[in-house]
Short mmCIF file of C-alpha atoms in Angstrom, two decimals:
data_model
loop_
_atom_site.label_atom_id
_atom_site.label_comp_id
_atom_site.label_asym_id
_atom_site.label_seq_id
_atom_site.Cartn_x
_atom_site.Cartn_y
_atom_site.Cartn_z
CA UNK S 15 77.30 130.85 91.47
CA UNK S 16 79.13 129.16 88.80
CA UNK S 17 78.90 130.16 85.01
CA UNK S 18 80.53 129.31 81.97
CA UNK S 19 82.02 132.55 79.69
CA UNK S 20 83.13 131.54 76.43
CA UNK S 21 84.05 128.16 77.32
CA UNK S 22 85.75 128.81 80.96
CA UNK S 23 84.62 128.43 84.24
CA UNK S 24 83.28 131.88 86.13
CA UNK S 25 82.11 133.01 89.33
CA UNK S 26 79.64 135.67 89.55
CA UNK S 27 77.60 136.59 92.85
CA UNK S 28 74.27 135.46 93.43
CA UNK S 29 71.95 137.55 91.57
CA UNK S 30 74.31 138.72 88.96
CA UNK S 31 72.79 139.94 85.89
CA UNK S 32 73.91 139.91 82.23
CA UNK S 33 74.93 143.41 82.61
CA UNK S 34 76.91 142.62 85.49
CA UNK S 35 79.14 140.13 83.73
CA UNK S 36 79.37 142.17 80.80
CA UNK S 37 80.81 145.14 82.77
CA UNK S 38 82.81 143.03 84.80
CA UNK S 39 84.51 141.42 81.60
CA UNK S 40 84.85 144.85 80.19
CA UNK S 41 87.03 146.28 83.10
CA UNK S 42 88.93 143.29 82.92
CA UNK S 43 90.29 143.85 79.19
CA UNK S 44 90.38 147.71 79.54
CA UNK S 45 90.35 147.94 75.97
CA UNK S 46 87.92 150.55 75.86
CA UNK S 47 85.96 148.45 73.14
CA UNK S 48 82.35 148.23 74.43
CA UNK S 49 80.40 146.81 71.37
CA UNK S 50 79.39 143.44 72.71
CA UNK S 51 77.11 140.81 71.89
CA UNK S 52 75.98 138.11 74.69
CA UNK S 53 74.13 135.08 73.96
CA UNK S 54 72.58 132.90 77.20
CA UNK S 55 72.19 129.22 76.73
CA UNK S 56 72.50 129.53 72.80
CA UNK S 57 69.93 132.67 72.99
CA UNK S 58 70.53 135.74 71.84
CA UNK S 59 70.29 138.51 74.93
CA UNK S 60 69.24 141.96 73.66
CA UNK S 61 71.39 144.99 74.84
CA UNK S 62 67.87 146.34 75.82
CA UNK S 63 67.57 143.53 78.28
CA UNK S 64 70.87 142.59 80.14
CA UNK S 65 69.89 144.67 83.14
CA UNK S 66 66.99 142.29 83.72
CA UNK S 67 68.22 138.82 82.46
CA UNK S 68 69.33 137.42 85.73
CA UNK S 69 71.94 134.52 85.39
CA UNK S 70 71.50 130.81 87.09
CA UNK S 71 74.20 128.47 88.11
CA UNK S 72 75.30 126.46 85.23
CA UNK S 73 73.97 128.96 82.74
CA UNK S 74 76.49 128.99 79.20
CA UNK S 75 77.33 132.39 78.34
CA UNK S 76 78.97 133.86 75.16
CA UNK S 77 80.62 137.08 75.00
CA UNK S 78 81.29 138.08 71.28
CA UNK S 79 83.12 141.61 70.36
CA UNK S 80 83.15 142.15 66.74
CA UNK S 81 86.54 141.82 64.34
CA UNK S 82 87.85 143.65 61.63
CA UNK S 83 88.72 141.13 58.73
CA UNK S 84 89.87 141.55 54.84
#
């Protein structure tokens, strides 16, 4: 099925859950940095619930990761 992720195009498999994505994106940057926040469709997806928020086709997804600013 067909996502967006912060603005690009994704492909996830059928069934694919928040917590899916979110671990896939994770491996990808390998940065070791796992404090994430994900928001579905403009709402807010507890950390609590990513194993059972399922994703749909066409579903907008935002992956934030905090930043250290002065």
């Amino acid at each position: 099925m067909q996502v967006t992720v912060n603005g690009d195009a994704a492909e996830l498999a059928d069934g694919a859950t928040v917590a899916d994505l979110v671990a896939d994106l994770l491996a990808e940057r390998a940065s070791g940095h796992d404090r994430v926040a994900v928001a579905r469709n403009g709402d807010v997806v507890p950390r609590s619930s990513w194993a059972q928020t399922p994703l749909a086709p066409g579903d907008a997804v935002e992956v934030l990761a905090p930043t250290a600013g002065g």
